[in-house]
Amino acid sequence: MFKRPRGTRDYLPLDNLKRKLVIEKFRNVFELYGYGEILTPAFEHLELLEAKAGPEVKEQIYWFEDKAGRKLGLRFELTTSVARVVGEHRSLPKPIKFYYIQPMWRYEEPQKGRLREFWQAGVEFIGSRSPAADAEVVALTIRALREAGIEDAAARLNSRDIIEGLADSKGIRVEDRDEFFRILDKLEKRGRDFVVEELNRIGVEKREAELLAEFISMEGSNEEKLEEARILLKNSDRGLNGIDRVSKIIQILENGYNLSDSVYVDYGIVRGLGYYTGFVFEIISENVREVGSVAGGGRYDDLIKLVGGFELPATGMSIGVERVIEVLEAKNVFAGLTCKAAKVLVAPVKSDYLIEALKIAEALRDNEISAIVDPERFKLRLLLDYADRLKIDYVIIIGEKELSEDKVTMRNMKTWEQETLKLEDAIKKILES
């Protein structure tokens, strides 16, 4: 017997209903902010996917050679594909605002909240360097998550420029920068001791590594954290520019979007993809932290030039749909949710009445009422049991008496009350219920 591949999952109707409800919330919010939906191929040229992926991610790409010998790979995120699209369609009016909701693939160790096939929803704001563009992306992400049911969604903000400034101040070699970022990104998951040990491994003295870890994990208000960074990075123009950028974004989020209680400076946010050039952020559920970040993104001003051939600044984000559902399940948001196969079961009690049952089912569907007919069962007891298991609201019974009177018998499966009436009257009652 075959089983599904490791790291994948099947969405049965109830699971898929949860996914559809969440995705619809995201779609509505994205469109409220003026983003248009984009669809791209599931696979791209491997060279494109590897362009700014970073060594760890490159190892996780599902790739293959086609019959012509071309190396292709399944997308593991969509930002690079969007950059390629923009490069191919240079005449698009700027700024460009795209959103997507599509499956991705990444070969990594499956665990709770992490699959090899997974869904992402995201937006890309292309053609603006303004901090207001970054703030919009953060604000709409928080709004989308709250609309979906994560009311305690909060954003943690940082800048790669600040982290680059730290690297400069500690003498981290250019060739070790990606590793430096990767190590800092592990602070929350692996702890301070791990980070200190790894920093020491790439040449940072233990005391300096401890001070770095302490800075990254500092507590305090946003103002206090930014001021502490200004003191530490006073000799780094890039670091100071990053601090100013984050400060401006926070001001816009607080004053333009009324999100003063939902955005925090966090120097441990680095993001794992190599194409980020400045501002970065992640979003968590403050009361379900064990799931980790449910969304994240940032600015990638160099990516379109790299893959599209011309310079165009950009910022964006992605939401992990499965992680969002995991948080919502922990919050019991889906409690009581049921997935009905249909609203009505049309139940012929003899096989001779099947054609009439099919006609009635079509009449129900013509009135936007979902209906099913079982072509195998004709015993009323079995049909009622089937309807009960499927959480059907009404059963319309077709028997000899009903046919002779040109009527139907309708049973309410919640109250078990039933009555015999004309089909048009039954339809009216169902629509009013």
Short mmCIF file of N, CA and C in Angstrom, two decimals, residues 149-239:
data_model
loop_
_atom_site.label_atom_id
_atom_site.label_comp_id
_atom_site.label_asym_id
_atom_site.label_seq_id
_atom_site.Cartn_x
_atom_site.Cartn_y
_atom_site.Cartn_z
N GLY A 149 -7.72 35.51 12.64
CA GLY A 149 -7.98 35.05 14.00
C GLY A 149 -6.82 35.16 14.95
N ILE A 150 -5.65 35.61 14.48
CA ILE A 150 -4.50 35.79 15.37
C ILE A 150 -4.51 37.24 15.85
N GLU A 151 -5.34 37.53 16.84
CA GLU A 151 -5.53 38.90 17.29
C GLU A 151 -4.30 39.44 18.02
N ASP A 152 -3.44 38.54 18.49
CA ASP A 152 -2.24 38.97 19.21
C ASP A 152 -1.00 38.98 18.31
N ALA A 153 -1.22 39.12 17.00
CA ALA A 153 -0.08 39.19 16.07
C ALA A 153 0.74 40.44 16.36
N ALA A 154 2.06 40.25 16.48
CA ALA A 154 2.96 41.37 16.78
C ALA A 154 4.21 41.24 15.92
N ALA A 155 4.72 42.38 15.45
CA ALA A 155 5.88 42.39 14.55
C ALA A 155 7.15 42.72 15.31
N ARG A 156 8.21 41.99 14.97
CA ARG A 156 9.55 42.24 15.53
C ARG A 156 10.43 42.74 14.38
N LEU A 157 11.00 43.93 14.56
CA LEU A 157 11.68 44.64 13.48
C LEU A 157 13.18 44.72 13.70
N ASN A 158 13.91 44.70 12.59
CA ASN A 158 15.36 44.86 12.63
C ASN A 158 15.82 45.35 11.26
N SER A 159 17.12 45.45 11.07
CA SER A 159 17.69 45.82 9.77
C SER A 159 18.98 45.06 9.57
N ARG A 160 19.17 44.55 8.35
CA ARG A 160 20.44 43.91 8.03
C ARG A 160 21.58 44.92 8.12
N ASP A 161 21.27 46.20 7.91
CA ASP A 161 22.31 47.23 8.03
C ASP A 161 22.83 47.33 9.46
N ILE A 162 21.94 47.16 10.43
CA ILE A 162 22.38 47.17 11.83
C ILE A 162 23.29 45.99 12.10
N ILE A 163 22.91 44.83 11.58
CA ILE A 163 23.71 43.62 11.80
C ILE A 163 25.04 43.72 11.06
N GLU A 164 25.03 44.32 9.86
CA GLU A 164 26.28 44.56 9.14
C GLU A 164 27.18 45.50 9.93
N GLY A 165 26.57 46.52 10.54
CA GLY A 165 27.34 47.43 11.38
C GLY A 165 27.97 46.72 12.56
N LEU A 166 27.23 45.79 13.15
CA LEU A 166 27.79 44.97 14.24
C LEU A 166 28.96 44.15 13.73
N ALA A 167 28.78 43.55 12.55
CA ALA A 167 29.86 42.73 11.98
C ALA A 167 31.10 43.57 11.74
N ASP A 168 30.90 44.79 11.24
CA ASP A 168 32.04 45.70 11.04
C ASP A 168 32.74 45.99 12.36
N SER A 169 31.95 46.28 13.39
CA SER A 169 32.52 46.67 14.68
C SER A 169 33.28 45.53 15.34
N LYS A 170 32.92 44.30 15.00
CA LYS A 170 33.58 43.13 15.60
C LYS A 170 34.62 42.51 14.67
N GLY A 171 34.85 43.14 13.54
CA GLY A 171 35.89 42.67 12.63
C GLY A 171 35.56 41.36 11.94
N ILE A 172 34.28 41.08 11.70
CA ILE A 172 33.89 39.86 11.01
C ILE A 172 34.28 39.97 9.53
N ARG A 173 35.01 39.00 9.03
CA ARG A 173 35.44 39.03 7.64
C ARG A 173 34.25 38.93 6.69
N VAL A 174 34.38 39.55 5.51
CA VAL A 174 33.29 39.57 4.54
C VAL A 174 32.85 38.15 4.19
N GLU A 175 33.84 37.25 4.03
CA GLU A 175 33.50 35.87 3.66
C GLU A 175 32.78 35.12 4.77
N ASP A 176 32.80 35.66 5.99
CA ASP A 176 32.11 35.01 7.11
C ASP A 176 30.77 35.66 7.43
N ARG A 177 30.38 36.68 6.65
CA ARG A 177 29.17 37.43 7.00
C ARG A 177 27.90 36.57 6.96
N ASP A 178 27.73 35.77 5.90
CA ASP A 178 26.53 34.94 5.81
C ASP A 178 26.44 33.98 6.99
N GLU A 179 27.58 33.43 7.37
CA GLU A 179 27.62 32.53 8.53
C GLU A 179 27.30 33.31 9.81
N PHE A 180 27.79 34.53 9.90
CA PHE A 180 27.51 35.40 11.04
C PHE A 180 26.00 35.65 11.16
N PHE A 181 25.36 35.96 10.04
CA PHE A 181 23.91 36.17 10.04
C PHE A 181 23.18 34.90 10.46
N ARG A 182 23.62 33.77 9.90
CA ARG A 182 22.96 32.50 10.20
C ARG A 182 23.03 32.19 11.69
N ILE A 183 24.17 32.45 12.30
CA ILE A 183 24.35 32.18 13.73
C ILE A 183 23.42 33.05 14.57
N LEU A 184 23.38 34.35 14.27
CA LEU A 184 22.53 35.25 15.04
C LEU A 184 21.05 34.86 14.90
N ASP A 185 20.69 34.37 13.72
CA ASP A 185 19.31 33.97 13.46
C ASP A 185 18.88 32.78 14.32
N LYS A 186 19.85 32.06 14.89
CA LYS A 186 19.56 30.86 15.68
C LYS A 186 19.42 31.16 17.17
N LEU A 187 19.58 32.44 17.56
CA LEU A 187 19.62 32.76 18.99
C LEU A 187 18.37 32.28 19.73
N GLU A 188 17.20 32.58 19.19
CA GLU A 188 15.97 32.22 19.89
C GLU A 188 15.77 30.71 19.93
N LYS A 189 16.12 30.03 18.83
CA LYS A 189 15.89 28.58 18.77
C LYS A 189 16.93 27.79 19.55
N ARG A 190 18.21 28.20 19.47
CA ARG A 190 19.28 27.39 20.04
C ARG A 190 19.84 27.94 21.35
N GLY A 191 19.57 29.20 21.65
CA GLY A 191 20.02 29.76 22.93
C GLY A 191 21.34 30.50 22.84
N ARG A 192 21.65 31.25 23.91
CA ARG A 192 22.82 32.12 23.94
C ARG A 192 24.13 31.32 23.90
N ASP A 193 24.21 30.21 24.63
CA ASP A 193 25.45 29.44 24.67
C ASP A 193 25.85 28.95 23.28
N PHE A 194 24.86 28.48 22.52
CA PHE A 194 25.12 28.01 21.16
C PHE A 194 25.67 29.15 20.30
N VAL A 195 25.04 30.32 20.39
CA VAL A 195 25.45 31.47 19.59
C VAL A 195 26.87 31.89 19.95
N VAL A 196 27.17 31.95 21.24
CA VAL A 196 28.52 32.34 21.69
C VAL A 196 29.56 31.37 21.16
N GLU A 197 29.25 30.09 21.24
CA GLU A 197 30.18 29.06 20.77
C GLU A 197 30.41 29.16 19.26
N GLU A 198 29.33 29.38 18.51
CA GLU A 198 29.44 29.48 17.05
C GLU A 198 30.17 30.75 16.63
N LEU A 199 29.91 31.86 17.32
CA LEU A 199 30.63 33.10 17.01
C LEU A 199 32.12 32.95 17.29
N ASN A 200 32.42 32.27 18.37
CA ASN A 200 33.81 32.01 18.72
C ASN A 200 34.50 31.18 17.63
N ARG A 201 33.72 30.27 17.04
CA ARG A 201 34.25 29.40 15.99
C ARG A 201 34.67 30.19 14.76
N ILE A 202 33.98 31.30 14.45
CA ILE A 202 34.33 32.08 13.25
C ILE A 202 35.25 33.26 13.60
N GLY A 203 35.82 33.24 14.80
CA GLY A 203 36.87 34.20 15.11
C GLY A 203 36.52 35.31 16.08
N VAL A 204 35.30 35.31 16.63
CA VAL A 204 34.93 36.34 17.60
C VAL A 204 35.38 35.87 18.98
N GLU A 205 36.14 36.70 19.69
CA GLU A 205 36.58 36.34 21.03
C GLU A 205 35.38 36.10 21.93
N LYS A 206 35.56 35.18 22.89
CA LYS A 206 34.42 34.75 23.70
C LYS A 206 33.73 35.91 24.40
N ARG A 207 34.49 36.83 24.99
CA ARG A 207 33.87 37.95 25.70
C ARG A 207 33.09 38.83 24.73
N GLU A 208 33.66 39.07 23.54
CA GLU A 208 32.96 39.86 22.53
C GLU A 208 31.70 39.14 22.06
N ALA A 209 31.79 37.81 21.92
CA ALA A 209 30.63 37.02 21.52
C ALA A 209 29.53 37.11 22.56
N GLU A 210 29.91 37.07 23.83
CA GLU A 210 28.93 37.19 24.92
C GLU A 210 28.26 38.55 24.90
N LEU A 211 29.04 39.60 24.65
CA LEU A 211 28.48 40.95 24.58
C LEU A 211 27.53 41.09 23.39
N LEU A 212 27.91 40.46 22.27
CA LEU A 212 27.03 40.47 21.09
C LEU A 212 25.70 39.79 21.39
N ALA A 213 25.78 38.60 22.00
CA ALA A 213 24.56 37.86 22.34
C ALA A 213 23.70 38.66 23.31
N GLU A 214 24.36 39.35 24.24
CA GLU A 214 23.63 40.17 25.21
C GLU A 214 22.92 41.33 24.51
N PHE A 215 23.62 41.96 23.56
CA PHE A 215 23.02 43.06 22.81
C PHE A 215 21.83 42.57 21.99
N ILE A 216 22.01 41.46 21.31
CA ILE A 216 20.95 40.93 20.44
C ILE A 216 19.68 40.64 21.23
N SER A 217 19.83 40.15 22.46
CA SER A 217 18.67 39.72 23.25
C SER A 217 18.25 40.73 24.31
N MET A 218 18.68 41.98 24.19
CA MET A 218 18.39 42.98 25.23
C MET A 218 16.89 43.24 25.37
N GLU A 219 16.49 43.59 26.58
CA GLU A 219 15.11 43.97 26.87
C GLU A 219 15.02 45.49 26.89
N GLY A 220 13.79 46.01 26.88
CA GLY A 220 13.59 47.45 26.97
C GLY A 220 12.63 47.95 25.92
N SER A 221 12.33 49.25 25.97
CA SER A 221 11.43 49.87 25.00
C SER A 221 12.14 50.00 23.65
N ASN A 222 11.36 50.28 22.62
CA ASN A 222 11.96 50.50 21.30
C ASN A 222 12.96 51.64 21.32
N GLU A 223 12.62 52.72 22.01
CA GLU A 223 13.52 53.88 22.08
C GLU A 223 14.83 53.51 22.77
N GLU A 224 14.74 52.73 23.85
CA GLU A 224 15.94 52.32 24.58
C GLU A 224 16.83 51.42 23.73
N LYS A 225 16.21 50.51 23.01
CA LYS A 225 16.99 49.61 22.16
C LYS A 225 17.67 50.36 21.02
N LEU A 226 16.95 51.28 20.40
CA LEU A 226 17.54 52.06 19.31
C LEU A 226 18.67 52.95 19.81
N GLU A 227 18.50 53.54 20.98
CA GLU A 227 19.55 54.40 21.53
C GLU A 227 20.78 53.59 21.89
N GLU A 228 20.58 52.39 22.43
CA GLU A 228 21.71 51.51 22.76
C GLU A 228 22.48 51.15 21.50
N ALA A 229 21.74 50.90 20.40
CA ALA A 229 22.40 50.58 19.13
C ALA A 229 23.17 51.78 18.59
N ARG A 230 22.61 52.96 18.74
CA ARG A 230 23.32 54.17 18.28
C ARG A 230 24.66 54.35 18.99
N ILE A 231 24.67 54.04 20.28
CA ILE A 231 25.91 54.15 21.04
C ILE A 231 26.92 53.12 20.56
N LEU A 232 26.45 51.88 20.39
CA LEU A 232 27.34 50.79 19.99
C LEU A 232 27.88 50.99 18.58
N LEU A 233 27.05 51.54 17.69
CA LEU A 233 27.41 51.64 16.26
C LEU A 233 27.70 53.08 15.84
N LYS A 234 28.16 53.89 16.76
CA LYS A 234 28.37 55.31 16.47
C LYS A 234 29.40 55.54 15.37
N ASN A 235 30.26 54.57 15.13
CA ASN A 235 31.29 54.72 14.09
C ASN A 235 30.92 54.00 12.79
N SER A 236 29.69 53.50 12.70
CA SER A 236 29.27 52.76 11.51
C SER A 236 28.14 53.51 10.81
N ASP A 237 28.44 54.12 9.66
CA ASP A 237 27.41 54.85 8.92
C ASP A 237 26.28 53.91 8.50
N ARG A 238 26.66 52.71 8.06
CA ARG A 238 25.62 51.77 7.62
C ARG A 238 24.73 51.38 8.79
N GLY A 239 25.34 51.09 9.92
CA GLY A 239 24.56 50.73 11.10
C GLY A 239 23.62 51.84 11.53
#
